């Protein structure tokens, strides 16, 4: 085909594509759905990581389940939004997502959360998917439910996948008129033409030689961020000063801030199990602390004291959790840091108790610390746990490790991921680690770090629910 003809066809495809909200009941063959998804997989992706995963829903029962859930969460969301948004939206008729049951196939578009820039890449794939569908005279609509992670629970999908969009696909029953677009000339400027709306303010430009900003650039955990993201983050940091000997964090307190030391020395103290405080580590400029308790939702296991006068950058726990959630590079950097720190500070204590097969108390070392120590040391064996529940009954469970990886977790009534998450949430209890070679029989859906991150996320969620 001549080049001009191809260009013309492409332009008419771009112009003809619409978001389709009304579908006929006509079926779409599996072959056609796969052609559409094949086009999606041709999308560019960061580092060619191709972080997309598609899950298809075709049964009436599952479509109904999804629709009921989405309508319910849309309503909940509408109750929570501000008055102006509600007024604007309630002009529309009652929330009714017919397209979720009328379309013959629903494509759940997921991204692998551990891949850098997964969100951007998955959306590139979705864009190609909508175009390919239009090219085949099929209709699609992009729908984004407010509580997207609950869709994982609905269909038992691992939380390592994050839902970007729900895309029904089918034969259009009605093709809506084109929605208006702002002319491209209004959306495009040369640098000289930038209007006041888009120009950086004086105050903001001055930030580029802000010493805190250049300090942040040198912190390993923050070094992977783009300049724009770092500047954005800069505004969320506080500066805190502590005098020599002052307690920064007390053992047993909940973690409320994530700290980065700007200047001075900080001592990390732990209880040696006999009531004596022992300095196990000294942290200096550029090092950070406070993340473990925020991530685990458990009280701080070590006390932190200013060894000299100390200046810290402090980030509120909620901002810190958003940071870890938003930036996979920071997530990975912090996980590595926790593992290394554990090796440096807790190892002697952990070795003296856990690794030698001596019974310990969860109030002394949390399960997440134990798992990380066993993971870092690539241990194989069985971690036997016991806990007294609210009714006074003793519950016993086991977690199996092979070369540091959790392979299974077992409780009397549940096993695998759920058993692991249940034990992770036990605030107290006893444990013993029996070192032995265990036949690796993987019954969990993620590696040790993945299970810990997901378990901690669930604990955060449960805590928020409790607070509400
Ligand atoms: C990120 C994203 C989220 C969207 N979410 C919804 C949605 O929840 N419900 C809906 O009806 N349309 C949704 N849409 C479709 C837009 O409303 C639609 O693309 C826009 O109005 C322009 O119309 P057109 O696609 O027909 O050109 C979404 C589109 C995008 C890109």
XYZ file of C-alpha atoms and ligand atoms in Angstrom:
499
model
C 0.000 0.000 0.000
C 1.239 3.486 -0.807
C 2.634 5.451 2.154
C 0.064 8.284 1.820
C -2.729 5.738 1.811
C -1.415 4.095 4.975
C -1.120 7.518 6.629
C -4.680 8.370 5.601
C -5.969 5.089 6.992
C -4.117 5.640 10.221
C -5.534 9.164 10.576
C -9.056 7.947 9.937
C -8.552 5.189 12.520
C -7.421 7.779 15.095
C -10.453 9.913 14.292
C -12.914 7.036 14.299
C -11.933 5.529 17.659
C -14.411 6.205 20.459
C -14.900 5.020 24.002
C -17.799 2.601 23.619
C -20.218 2.338 26.533
C -22.989 0.354 24.834
C -22.237 -3.106 23.509
C -24.342 -5.555 21.518
C -24.570 -9.128 22.790
C -22.730 -10.397 19.680
C -19.811 -12.647 20.616
C -16.190 -11.823 19.841
C -13.944 -14.762 19.017
C -11.010 -15.609 21.254
C -8.843 -15.211 18.149
C -9.928 -11.591 17.739
C -9.311 -10.810 21.404
C -5.820 -12.282 21.069
C -5.147 -10.137 17.969
C -6.051 -7.039 19.974
C -3.786 -8.122 22.828
C -0.981 -8.953 20.439
C -1.089 -5.330 19.274
C -0.888 -4.262 22.930
C 2.290 -6.300 23.416
C 3.960 -4.356 20.590
C 3.885 -1.253 22.787
C 7.140 0.353 23.891
C 7.993 -0.288 27.546
C 10.640 1.010 29.919
C 13.745 -1.163 29.437
C 11.547 -3.417 27.273
C 10.386 -4.941 30.572
C 6.879 -5.555 29.149
C 5.299 -5.356 32.609
C 1.746 -6.020 31.381
C -0.415 -9.048 32.186
C -3.956 -9.451 30.851
C -6.650 -11.481 32.568
C -9.823 -12.209 30.609
C -13.302 -12.457 32.083
C -15.896 -14.106 29.866
C -18.350 -15.966 32.111
C -21.641 -14.220 32.939
C -21.161 -15.062 36.592
C -17.741 -13.377 36.823
C -18.871 -10.351 34.787
C -21.821 -9.900 37.162
C -19.516 -10.218 40.171
C -17.187 -7.564 38.719
C -20.042 -5.223 37.792
C -21.650 -5.419 41.242
C -18.328 -4.704 42.887
C -17.516 -1.768 40.554
C -20.952 -0.174 40.930
C -20.700 -0.492 44.691
C -17.213 1.036 44.871
C -18.173 3.842 42.447
C -21.071 4.699 44.797
C -18.808 4.619 47.853
C -16.352 6.857 46.018
C -19.100 9.289 45.037
C -20.082 9.573 48.711
C -16.530 10.530 49.595
C -15.737 13.142 46.894
C -16.116 16.866 47.520
C -19.434 18.593 46.940
C -18.463 20.243 43.622
C -17.337 16.964 42.026
C -20.423 15.165 43.318
C -22.715 17.805 41.817
C -20.923 17.605 38.474
C -21.132 13.816 38.409
C -24.622 13.377 39.769
C -25.964 15.229 36.740
C -25.278 11.887 35.086
C -27.824 9.162 35.627
C -27.521 6.596 38.421
C -24.241 4.675 38.363
C -24.889 1.763 36.086
C -22.026 -0.053 34.448
C -23.963 -2.075 31.858
C -20.860 -2.374 29.702
C -19.320 -4.687 32.298
C -22.006 -7.326 31.706
C -23.014 -6.555 28.091
C -19.562 -6.820 26.500
C -18.670 -10.446 25.726
C -15.181 -10.138 27.149
C -13.624 -7.982 29.861
C -9.871 -7.499 29.755
C -8.318 -6.766 33.144
C -5.078 -4.917 32.359
C -2.500 -5.430 35.104
C 1.058 -4.242 35.611
C 3.831 -6.040 37.471
C 4.446 -3.747 40.415
C 8.101 -4.678 40.764
C 8.985 -3.425 37.272
C 10.321 0.094 36.865
C 7.779 2.504 35.304
C 5.239 -0.301 34.978
C 2.319 2.106 35.008
C 3.541 4.169 32.062
C 4.334 1.045 30.042
C 0.986 -0.651 30.734
C -0.844 2.478 29.583
C 1.156 2.470 26.355
C -0.104 -1.092 25.782
C -3.684 -0.080 26.585
C -3.457 2.754 24.038
C -2.395 0.349 21.283
C -5.074 -2.100 22.354
C -7.848 0.483 21.947
C -6.543 1.422 18.489
C -6.258 -2.170 17.304
C -9.797 -2.890 18.533
C -11.099 0.147 16.618
C -9.214 -1.045 13.536
C -11.093 -4.366 13.808
C -14.397 -2.481 14.260
C -14.584 -3.614 17.855
C -15.358 -1.269 20.711
C -13.489 -0.766 23.983
C -13.865 1.472 26.997
C -11.294 2.181 29.662
C -12.794 1.920 33.118
C -10.781 2.466 36.295
C -12.492 1.292 39.506
C -11.772 3.400 42.609
C -10.600 0.463 44.758
C -8.622 -1.350 42.106
C -6.655 -3.571 44.513
C -9.937 -5.101 45.733
C -10.399 -6.565 42.222
C -7.346 -8.741 42.979
C -9.153 -10.132 46.026
C -12.347 -10.643 44.029
C -10.621 -12.992 41.576
C -7.774 -14.287 43.795
C -5.093 -12.454 41.845
C -1.722 -11.886 43.510
C -1.056 -8.341 44.714
C 2.199 -8.376 42.784
C -0.018 -7.382 39.910
C -1.643 -3.974 40.076
C -4.784 -3.247 38.093
C -4.402 -0.331 35.662
C -7.713 -0.585 33.823
C -10.755 -2.722 33.170
C -11.417 -2.819 29.414
C -14.605 -4.393 28.091
C -14.310 -5.358 24.426
C -17.137 -6.190 22.039
C -19.223 -5.166 19.066
C -20.525 -1.604 19.594
C -24.312 -1.251 19.903
C -24.004 2.518 19.693
C -21.051 4.635 18.608
C -21.135 8.005 20.382
C -20.316 11.310 18.721
C -16.713 12.442 18.894
C -15.920 14.195 22.150
C -14.347 17.614 21.680
C -10.582 18.048 21.670
C -8.614 21.200 22.414
C -6.754 22.181 19.221
C -3.174 20.999 19.199
C -1.901 24.571 18.743
C -3.328 25.473 22.158
C -1.578 22.526 23.746
C 1.835 23.198 22.209
C 4.278 25.989 23.031
C 7.871 26.827 22.435
C 9.905 27.547 25.566
C 9.648 31.295 24.791
C 5.856 31.114 24.722
C 5.347 29.379 28.064
C 2.452 31.128 29.755
C 2.507 32.208 33.391
C 0.379 29.170 34.231
C 3.179 26.798 33.273
C 6.174 28.881 34.229
C 8.007 27.957 37.399
C 7.623 30.568 40.074
C 10.684 32.473 41.298
C 10.536 30.742 44.639
C 10.452 27.347 42.965
C 13.362 28.039 40.611
C 15.505 29.089 43.549
C 15.017 25.592 44.950
C 17.515 24.184 42.442
C 20.375 25.524 44.541
C 18.702 24.508 47.752
C 21.371 22.683 49.861
C 18.764 20.186 51.097
C 17.903 19.293 47.533
C 21.517 18.686 46.608
C 21.925 16.689 49.846
C 18.886 14.578 48.890
C 20.539 13.833 45.555
C 23.473 12.211 47.348
C 21.288 9.892 49.481
C 21.424 6.431 47.844
C 17.733 5.699 48.511
C 16.646 8.947 46.806
C 19.314 9.065 44.123
C 17.227 7.161 41.560
C 14.454 9.759 41.585
C 14.154 12.214 38.735
C 14.926 15.875 39.596
C 11.245 16.754 39.300
C 10.180 13.977 41.689
C 12.934 14.895 44.140
C 11.839 18.534 44.140
C 8.269 17.422 44.702
C 9.397 15.259 47.606
C 11.572 18.034 49.057
C 8.439 19.930 50.000
C 7.250 17.037 52.179
C 10.426 16.839 54.307
C 10.766 18.608 57.671
C 14.040 19.450 59.361
C 14.343 18.207 62.948
C 17.111 19.002 65.414
C 18.062 16.761 68.365
C 20.533 17.525 71.155
C 23.242 15.080 72.209
C 21.711 12.252 74.279
C 18.131 13.106 73.267
C 15.824 10.178 72.462
C 14.716 10.284 68.820
C 12.702 7.052 68.891
C 11.804 5.037 71.974
C 11.551 1.271 71.833
C 7.944 0.120 71.578
C 6.646 3.379 70.076
C 4.901 3.316 66.703
C 6.994 4.743 63.850
C 5.648 8.143 62.842
C 8.576 9.537 60.832
C 11.173 8.284 58.402
C 14.475 10.052 59.111
C 17.535 10.784 56.994
C 20.530 12.047 58.951
C 21.801 15.330 57.504
C 24.420 15.992 60.152
C 25.659 14.285 63.338
C 25.766 10.751 64.744
C 22.847 8.600 65.834
C 23.030 5.548 68.104
C 20.883 2.440 67.650
C 20.191 0.632 70.938
C 18.574 -2.739 71.504
C 17.511 -4.655 74.569
C 19.841 -7.634 74.958
C 16.956 -9.719 76.320
C 18.049 -9.222 79.946
C 16.864 -5.640 80.299
C 20.169 -3.964 79.336
C 20.396 -1.430 76.507
C 23.289 -2.008 74.155
C 24.529 0.294 71.334
C 24.585 -1.996 68.318
C 25.213 0.530 65.607
C 26.105 4.165 64.983
C 24.583 5.857 61.942
C 25.974 8.973 60.284
C 25.141 11.577 57.628
C 23.211 10.136 54.678
C 21.979 7.073 56.575
C 18.324 6.625 57.407
C 16.145 5.009 60.060
C 12.526 4.628 61.118
C 11.412 2.788 57.973
C 11.089 -0.676 59.535
C 8.404 0.226 62.035
C 6.464 2.262 59.464
C 6.557 -0.597 56.967
C 5.719 -3.341 59.450
C 3.179 -1.345 61.451
C 4.871 -2.820 64.507
C 6.339 -0.782 67.370
C 9.965 0.268 66.998
C 12.207 -2.646 67.974
C 15.336 -0.540 68.600
C 15.684 2.753 70.458
C 17.372 5.598 68.581
C 19.354 8.282 70.423
C 21.310 11.321 69.270
C 25.020 10.560 69.822
C 25.924 14.187 69.011
C 23.818 17.171 68.041
C 21.861 15.832 65.071
C 19.956 17.411 62.193
C 17.608 15.094 60.319
C 15.296 15.350 57.352
C 12.014 13.825 58.497
C 9.193 12.488 56.355
C 5.768 11.671 57.830
C 4.943 7.942 57.833
C 2.043 8.408 55.384
C 4.285 10.326 52.952
C 6.931 7.625 53.329
C 4.447 4.845 52.525
C 3.249 6.764 49.463
C 6.849 7.138 48.383
C 7.492 3.391 48.624
C 4.234 2.650 46.818
C 4.832 5.185 44.034
C 8.478 4.526 43.225
C 9.559 0.896 42.709
C 13.228 1.992 42.686
C 12.868 3.352 46.224
C 10.968 0.257 47.272
C 13.830 -1.960 46.113
C 16.514 0.336 47.585
C 14.778 0.328 50.976
C 14.290 -3.435 50.980
C 18.009 -3.896 50.272
C 18.888 -1.382 52.954
C 16.742 -3.188 55.535
C 18.390 -6.503 54.702
C 21.903 -5.024 54.968
C 21.071 -3.179 58.178
C 19.700 -6.344 59.730
C 22.879 -8.106 58.913
C 24.896 -5.328 60.571
C 22.840 -4.643 63.685
C 20.626 -7.546 64.602
C 22.655 -10.431 63.369
C 24.503 -11.135 66.595
C 21.225 -11.188 68.496
C 19.427 -13.133 65.796
C 22.263 -15.624 65.516
C 22.393 -16.114 69.247
C 18.728 -16.979 69.350
C 17.151 -17.925 66.066
C 19.898 -19.497 64.082
C 21.109 -21.680 66.940
C 17.637 -23.110 67.406
C 16.810 -21.380 70.686
C 13.270 -20.333 71.524
C 12.592 -16.601 71.290
C 9.741 -14.172 71.854
C 8.073 -12.240 69.057
C 8.016 -9.169 71.288
C 11.826 -9.232 71.104
C 12.282 -9.914 67.396
C 9.380 -9.527 65.010
C 8.513 -12.174 62.452
C 9.449 -9.799 59.633
C 12.931 -9.353 61.128
C 13.267 -13.112 61.569
C 12.266 -13.782 57.970
C 14.674 -11.193 56.647
C 17.526 -12.593 58.754
C 16.774 -16.117 57.522
C 16.534 -14.800 53.969
C 19.799 -12.828 54.107
C 21.543 -15.886 55.598
C 19.901 -18.238 53.092
C 18.810 -20.633 55.850
C 16.758 -23.789 55.337
C 14.508 -25.166 58.045
C 11.211 -24.763 59.840
C 10.233 -21.760 61.915
C 7.716 -23.020 64.440
C 5.470 -20.365 65.906
C 2.880 -20.226 68.656
C 0.497 -17.503 69.749
C -2.282 -17.169 72.333
C -5.371 -15.671 70.694
C -7.979 -13.368 72.299
C -10.010 -16.342 73.572
C -6.926 -17.751 75.329
C -6.474 -20.619 72.853
C -2.948 -21.521 71.770
C -2.461 -21.529 67.994
C 0.553 -23.215 66.455
C 1.922 -22.697 62.961
C 5.002 -23.439 60.866
C 6.852 -21.504 58.189
C 9.109 -23.499 55.876
C 12.325 -22.026 54.476
C 14.552 -23.306 51.721
C 17.776 -21.370 51.063
C 16.232 -18.310 52.722
C 13.020 -18.422 50.684
C 9.677 -19.010 52.368
C 8.219 -22.039 50.593
C 5.054 -22.576 52.634
C 3.273 -21.515 55.804
C 0.822 -23.722 57.644
C -1.786 -23.029 60.338
C -4.437 -25.504 61.546
C -7.099 -24.148 59.182
C -5.176 -22.427 56.368
C -1.874 -22.653 54.510
C 0.217 -20.748 51.953
C 0.122 -16.931 51.688
C -2.868 -16.477 54.016
C -1.239 -18.467 56.822
C 1.937 -16.397 56.439
C 0.050 -13.076 56.588
C -1.892 -14.267 59.659
C 1.300 -15.135 61.542
C 2.977 -11.896 60.437
C 0.200 -9.993 62.203
C 0.676 -11.825 65.541
C 1.810 -9.129 67.972
C 3.260 -11.641 70.428
C 4.030 -15.302 70.796
C 6.999 -17.633 70.724
C 9.116 -19.145 68.008
C 11.854 -21.661 67.456
C 13.851 -22.167 64.292
C 14.820 -25.748 63.494
C 17.579 -25.735 60.952
C 17.272 -28.615 58.476
C 17.150 -29.234 54.756
C 13.545 -28.938 53.614
C 12.391 -30.281 50.257
C 11.458 -27.021 48.419
C 7.749 -27.348 47.701
C 6.541 -23.829 46.870
C 3.004 -23.170 48.104
C 3.338 -19.383 48.370
C 2.901 -16.910 45.536
C 5.934 -14.663 46.096
C 9.479 -14.614 47.386
C 10.210 -13.786 51.037
C 10.515 -10.020 50.450
C 7.364 -10.000 48.324
C 5.403 -11.809 51.052
C 6.695 -9.415 53.700
C 5.806 -6.318 51.672
C 2.307 -7.614 50.933
C 1.812 -8.735 54.554
C 2.849 -5.304 55.814
C 0.557 -3.607 53.330
C -2.344 -5.695 54.654
C -1.438 -4.824 58.230
C -1.406 -1.121 57.309
C -4.795 -1.512 55.695
C -6.174 -3.328 58.758
C -4.780 -0.621 61.041
C -6.370 2.135 58.937
C -9.708 0.260 59.099
C -9.350 -0.054 62.892
C -8.628 3.664 63.179
C -11.679 4.508 61.047
C -7.168 6.825 32.292
C -8.567 6.806 31.745
C -9.609 6.499 32.587
C -10.913 6.464 32.112
N -11.913 6.087 32.960
C -13.177 6.033 32.498
C -14.228 5.598 33.360
O -13.990 5.235 34.518
N -15.493 5.576 32.877
C -15.776 5.954 31.583
O -16.946 5.914 31.195
N -14.791 6.357 30.735
C -13.506 6.400 31.151
N -12.493 6.777 30.300
C -12.804 7.155 28.904
C -12.841 8.666 28.733
O -14.010 9.180 29.333
C -12.801 9.004 27.235
O -11.599 8.530 26.685
C -12.897 10.507 26.974
O -14.127 11.019 27.414
C -12.759 10.836 25.480
O -13.710 10.139 24.719
P -13.287 9.164 23.512
O -12.404 8.101 24.083
O -14.562 8.593 22.973
O -12.554 9.985 22.513
C -11.184 6.792 30.741
C -10.119 7.098 29.893
C -8.813 7.084 30.377
C -7.661 7.362 29.438
